[in-house]
Structures are given as C-alpha cells and as structure tokens.
Amino acid sequence: GAVVSQHPSRVICKSGTSVKIECRSLDFQATTMFWYRQFPKQSLMLMATSNEGSKATYEQGVEKDKFLINHASLTLSTLTVTSAHPEDSSFYICSARAGGIPGELFFGEGSRLTVL
Amino acid sequence: AQSVSQHNHHVILSEAASLELGCNYSYGGTVNLFWYVQYPGQHLQLLLKYFSGDPLVKGIKGFEAEFIKSKFSFNLRKPSVQWSDTAEYFCAVTFTDKLIFGTGTRLQVFP
C-alpha cells in the first residue's frame, strides 16, 4: 500500500515554544491530508483537513492559530503547534488520501509530542 | 451531528474464541465504512472496508464485517481469534468528505 511518513516521531519541547511536524506521502501525490490527535487510550479526533494549495479546514473547537497547517505541495503537509503548553502533549497522526475512492486513507506512524 | 459509536470498550478473550465488535453510526446519507487496527506500538492499518455491493465484507487476517443498513451497523467478526490479534480496533465512517472514528475497542487475547 501507499506509504505516509511523519517526522519527527517523538519530540519534547519546553512550554511556549513552537514545534513543527511533517507529513509526507512517499509514493503518491496526496491532494488531501488529514491531521488527527489521539489522547492516551482514546480514539482519533479529526483536527483539520488540509488541501494542497488552499487553507486548511479546521474542526469545531480546534484553534487554527495554535495549530497551523500548511499543505504546500502534493507530498507534504506540516502541522505547527505554536506556543505549546503541556495540555498540547498528545499523539498527532496524519493521513493522506491519494484520490479516487473517497475515504480510504493511509496513515503516518504518528508523532508523540511532550511539552514540559 | 454525525457520530460513530463502539459499545465494546475493552474485550478480553481466550485464543480460539469468536469475536464480534459492534459499530453503529448516525447518518442517513451514503456512507463508506472501515475497520482499522492499531497493534501495540504501530500505526493504523486498514482491516477492511465497505463501499457498496455485498454487505458482507471480508478483510485481512480472517476478519469480516457485515453492513446492516437498517440498523446503521457495521460489526466486525472473526470466528477464532489468536494472541496476535491483541490490538486496538477502530471503526470509521466517512460523512461527506471526512473520516470519523469511533472510540475504539481494546482487544486482549490470552493464550
């Protein structure tokens, strides 16, 4: 199947700093990427939908100024957590859709963010 | 609002037992249905999917699921589980352009 790669897989930062997480589709072009957040022992919560060349669409309750999403190319989307706080500590997962059949997504391995 | 619910939060089985995990959704329109699995320390993998046609869908590793439109359900089944099936299982449903996940079911299989 298609491969989606996230980097970094783990990041620890100090409170107040910003962290960027990259999501790349390695062997296909992804017109749409999705960012999810997963709290321990909970499900994946959709944060935003990222379309190449346009602004991301955020889900209700997600702060767009805190979670900046950029989808500059068909193979790369980035999530920047700005002015991170301990409550932002979580597992962030991206997914990408290659097009064609709607809804079938390929997932990255996730990035665990710990804010001290 | 559209939602996906999984009623079994934690299931414990012995090897060779049969498995059925429930998934229900609330949406009257056309949906696509998925089951994903997340093994410990690994990322999500697709087990099976339903778009149209035969409502009984067969996936990888002996799993199958049945779409019952009248019940808004898409339950996952496996006749005989193995220890290696220990994982978190997520039902997911597309509503228009979004894929929404259920709360997940943690399955533990003991030898």
Short mmCIF file of C-alpha atoms in Angstrom, two decimals:
data_model
loop_
_atom_site.label_atom_id
_atom_site.label_comp_id
_atom_site.label_asym_id
_atom_site.label_seq_id
_atom_site.Cartn_x
_atom_site.Cartn_y
_atom_site.Cartn_z
CA GLY A 1 0.00 0.00 0.00
CA ALA A 2 0.88 3.66 -0.12
CA VAL A 3 3.36 5.00 2.42
CA VAL A 4 2.93 8.05 4.59
CA SER A 5 5.83 9.19 6.74
CA GLN A 6 5.82 11.54 9.70
CA HIS A 7 8.75 13.34 11.22
CA PRO A 8 9.72 13.59 13.98
CA SER A 9 8.28 10.51 15.61
CA ARG A 10 8.96 11.92 19.06
CA VAL A 11 9.59 15.47 20.17
CA ILE A 12 9.99 17.04 23.56
CA CYS A 13 9.84 20.79 23.89
CA LYS A 14 9.59 23.47 26.51
CA SER A 15 6.36 25.27 27.19
CA GLY A 16 5.98 28.34 25.00
CA THR A 17 7.99 27.07 22.08
CA SER A 18 6.69 26.01 18.68
CA VAL A 19 7.02 22.58 17.15
CA LYS A 20 6.65 21.56 13.51
CA ILE A 21 5.57 18.09 12.45
CA GLU A 22 5.92 16.97 8.86
CA CYS A 23 3.75 14.54 6.99
CA ARG A 24 4.93 13.20 3.65
CA SER A 25 3.34 10.89 1.14
CA LEU A 26 6.30 8.95 -0.20
CA ASP A 27 5.00 7.18 -3.26
CA PHE A 28 1.86 9.04 -4.25
CA GLN A 29 0.51 12.53 -4.52
CA ALA A 30 -1.94 13.49 -1.83
CA THR A 31 -4.39 16.21 -2.71
CA THR A 32 -5.90 15.94 0.73
CA MET A 33 -4.28 15.24 4.07
CA PHE A 34 -5.90 14.99 7.45
CA TRP A 35 -4.50 15.66 10.89
CA TYR A 36 -5.74 13.72 13.86
CA ARG A 37 -4.98 13.87 17.53
CA GLN A 38 -5.09 10.84 19.77
CA PHE A 39 -5.13 11.07 23.53
CA PRO A 40 -4.00 8.07 25.56
CA LYS A 41 -6.47 5.22 25.38
CA GLN A 42 -8.84 7.29 23.29
CA SER A 43 -9.84 7.46 19.69
CA LEU A 44 -8.58 9.68 16.92
CA MET A 45 -10.09 13.12 16.82
CA LEU A 46 -10.05 14.87 13.47
CA MET A 47 -8.39 18.24 13.85
CA ALA A 48 -8.32 19.59 10.33
CA THR A 49 -8.44 18.80 6.65
CA SER A 50 -5.57 20.07 4.58
CA ASN A 51 -5.95 20.59 0.84
CA GLU A 52 -2.94 21.30 -1.32
CA GLY A 53 -2.68 24.97 -2.22
CA SER A 54 -5.53 26.17 -0.05
CA LYS A 55 -6.28 26.94 3.56
CA ALA A 56 -6.95 24.11 5.93
CA THR A 57 -10.44 23.44 7.21
CA TYR A 58 -10.50 23.09 10.97
CA GLU A 59 -12.96 21.09 13.03
CA GLN A 60 -15.05 22.81 15.62
CA GLY A 61 -13.12 23.51 18.78
CA VAL A 62 -9.67 23.35 17.17
CA GLU A 63 -7.75 26.59 17.43
CA LYS A 64 -6.47 27.46 13.98
CA ASP A 65 -3.99 29.98 15.34
CA LYS A 66 -2.48 27.38 17.62
CA PHE A 67 -2.36 24.52 15.18
CA LEU A 68 -1.04 25.92 11.94
CA ILE A 69 -1.39 23.63 8.95
CA ASN A 70 0.33 24.13 5.65
CA HIS A 71 -0.05 21.89 2.60
CA ALA A 72 2.46 23.45 0.26
CA SER A 73 2.89 20.54 -2.12
CA LEU A 74 1.17 17.33 -3.15
CA THR A 75 3.52 15.31 -0.96
CA LEU A 76 3.96 17.44 2.14
CA SER A 77 1.75 18.84 4.85
CA THR A 78 3.03 20.37 8.07
CA LEU A 79 1.42 20.91 11.45
CA THR A 80 2.97 23.57 13.65
CA VAL A 81 1.95 23.68 17.29
CA THR A 82 2.57 27.26 18.30
CA SER A 83 3.31 28.37 21.85
CA ALA A 84 2.94 24.83 23.05
CA HIS A 85 1.62 24.07 26.52
CA PRO A 86 1.61 20.81 28.48
CA GLU A 87 -2.04 20.21 27.56
CA ASP A 88 -0.94 20.06 23.91
CA SER A 89 1.03 16.92 24.71
CA SER A 90 -0.50 14.22 22.60
CA PHE A 91 -0.06 11.81 19.73
CA TYR A 92 -0.57 13.52 16.39
CA ILE A 93 -1.30 11.41 13.35
CA CYS A 94 -1.56 12.47 9.77
CA SER A 95 -3.22 10.65 6.95
CA ALA A 96 -3.31 11.15 3.24
CA ARG A 97 -5.74 10.31 0.52
CA ALA A 98 -4.42 9.50 -2.89
CA GLY A 99 -7.65 10.36 -4.61
CA GLY A 100 -10.02 8.01 -6.33
CA ILE A 101 -12.13 6.12 -3.82
CA PRO A 102 -13.26 8.60 -1.17
CA GLY A 103 -12.38 7.95 2.40
CA GLU A 104 -9.59 5.41 2.05
CA LEU A 105 -6.68 6.87 3.92
CA PHE A 106 -3.10 5.91 4.51
CA PHE A 107 -1.71 6.78 7.91
CA GLY A 108 1.61 8.00 9.12
CA GLU A 109 3.26 6.41 12.11
CA GLY A 110 2.37 9.34 14.35
CA SER A 111 4.34 11.92 16.27
CA ARG A 112 4.36 11.98 20.03
CA LEU A 113 4.65 15.49 21.39
CA THR A 114 5.59 16.08 25.00
CA VAL A 115 5.53 19.64 26.27
CA LEU A 116 7.37 20.20 29.52
CA ALA B 1 -24.41 15.52 14.19
CA GLN B 2 -22.77 12.52 12.60
CA SER B 3 -21.18 10.13 15.04
CA VAL B 4 -19.67 6.69 15.29
CA SER B 5 -20.06 4.58 18.40
CA GLN B 6 -18.36 1.42 19.51
CA HIS B 7 -20.06 -0.10 22.50
CA ASN B 8 -17.36 -2.53 23.49
CA HIS B 9 -14.53 -0.58 25.07
CA HIS B 10 -12.46 -3.49 26.28
CA VAL B 11 -12.82 -7.11 25.28
CA ILE B 12 -10.87 -9.99 26.76
CA LEU B 13 -10.90 -13.36 25.05
CA SER B 14 -9.05 -16.63 25.08
CA GLU B 15 -7.47 -17.91 21.91
CA ALA B 16 -9.88 -19.67 19.55
CA ALA B 17 -12.86 -17.77 20.93
CA SER B 18 -15.13 -15.98 18.48
CA LEU B 19 -15.12 -12.22 18.26
CA GLU B 20 -17.75 -9.66 17.42
CA LEU B 21 -17.18 -5.94 17.88
CA GLY B 22 -20.07 -3.58 17.46
CA CYS B 23 -20.07 -0.36 15.44
CA ASN B 24 -23.00 1.95 14.88
CA TYR B 25 -23.20 5.27 13.15
CA SER B 26 -25.72 8.04 12.95
CA TYR B 27 -26.20 9.46 9.47
CA GLY B 28 -28.95 8.99 6.97
CA GLY B 29 -26.91 9.55 3.85
CA THR B 30 -24.46 7.46 1.89
CA VAL B 31 -21.50 6.27 3.91
CA ASN B 32 -18.31 4.34 3.41
CA LEU B 33 -17.34 2.11 6.29
CA PHE B 34 -13.97 0.95 7.56
CA TRP B 35 -12.33 -1.02 10.30
CA TYR B 36 -8.79 -0.14 11.26
CA VAL B 37 -6.45 -1.91 13.63
CA GLN B 38 -3.62 -0.49 15.67
CA TYR B 39 -1.21 -3.04 17.05
CA PRO B 40 0.84 -2.04 20.10
CA GLY B 41 3.49 0.47 19.07
CA GLN B 42 2.41 0.53 15.44
CA HIS B 43 0.37 2.81 13.28
CA LEU B 44 -3.12 2.31 11.98
CA GLN B 45 -3.72 -0.31 9.35
CA LEU B 46 -6.80 -0.95 7.29
CA LEU B 47 -8.53 -4.24 8.08
CA LEU B 48 -11.43 -3.99 5.68
CA LYS B 49 -13.77 -1.54 4.01
CA TYR B 50 -17.24 -1.33 2.57
CA PHE B 51 -18.31 0.99 -0.21
CA SER B 52 -21.15 -0.80 -1.95
CA GLY B 53 -22.31 -4.22 -3.11
CA ASP B 54 -22.24 -7.33 -0.94
CA PRO B 55 -22.83 -6.16 2.63
CA LEU B 56 -20.64 -8.96 3.96
CA VAL B 57 -17.08 -7.84 3.57
CA LYS B 58 -14.01 -9.97 4.06
CA GLY B 59 -10.77 -8.39 5.15
CA ILE B 60 -7.26 -9.41 6.05
CA LYS B 61 -6.27 -11.89 8.73
CA GLY B 62 -9.62 -13.68 8.73
CA PHE B 63 -11.72 -10.70 9.72
CA GLU B 64 -15.08 -9.90 8.19
CA ALA B 65 -17.76 -7.31 8.75
CA GLU B 66 -21.41 -7.02 7.87
CA PHE B 67 -23.11 -3.81 6.89
CA ILE B 68 -26.73 -3.72 8.02
CA LYS B 69 -28.17 -0.53 6.64
CA SER B 70 -31.43 -0.71 8.57
CA LYS B 71 -29.51 -0.90 11.82
CA PHE B 72 -26.81 1.60 10.84
CA SER B 73 -24.30 -1.01 11.91
CA PHE B 74 -21.03 -2.44 10.66
CA ASN B 75 -19.96 -5.09 13.12
CA LEU B 76 -16.57 -6.77 12.93
CA ARG B 77 -16.28 -10.52 13.36
CA LYS B 78 -13.67 -13.22 13.49
CA PRO B 79 -14.58 -16.85 14.16
CA SER B 80 -11.39 -17.74 16.03
CA VAL B 81 -9.05 -15.14 17.48
CA GLN B 82 -5.33 -15.52 18.01
CA TRP B 83 -3.00 -13.98 20.54
CA SER B 84 -1.57 -11.85 17.73
CA ASP B 85 -4.97 -10.17 17.33
CA THR B 86 -4.37 -8.25 20.53
CA ALA B 87 -4.73 -4.63 19.43
CA GLU B 88 -6.97 -1.60 19.36
CA TYR B 89 -9.75 -1.73 16.79
CA PHE B 90 -11.37 1.37 15.35
CA CYS B 91 -14.49 1.61 13.29
CA ALA B 92 -14.56 4.61 10.97
CA VAL B 93 -17.18 6.12 8.73
CA THR B 94 -16.97 8.73 6.02
CA PHE B 95 -19.50 11.53 6.25
CA THR B 96 -19.27 13.58 3.07
CA ASP B 97 -15.54 14.28 2.89
CA LYS B 98 -14.44 13.35 6.40
CA LEU B 99 -13.45 10.12 8.05
CA ILE B 100 -14.71 9.96 11.62
CA PHE B 101 -13.50 7.35 14.06
CA GLY B 102 -15.32 5.52 16.78
CA THR B 103 -13.91 5.46 20.29
CA GLY B 104 -12.08 2.22 19.71
CA THR B 105 -12.17 -1.23 21.29
CA ARG B 106 -9.21 -2.68 23.04
CA LEU B 107 -8.97 -6.42 22.42
CA GLN B 108 -6.81 -8.61 24.58
CA VAL B 109 -6.39 -12.24 23.64
CA PHE B 110 -4.84 -14.62 26.11
CA PRO B 111 -3.19 -17.90 25.10
#
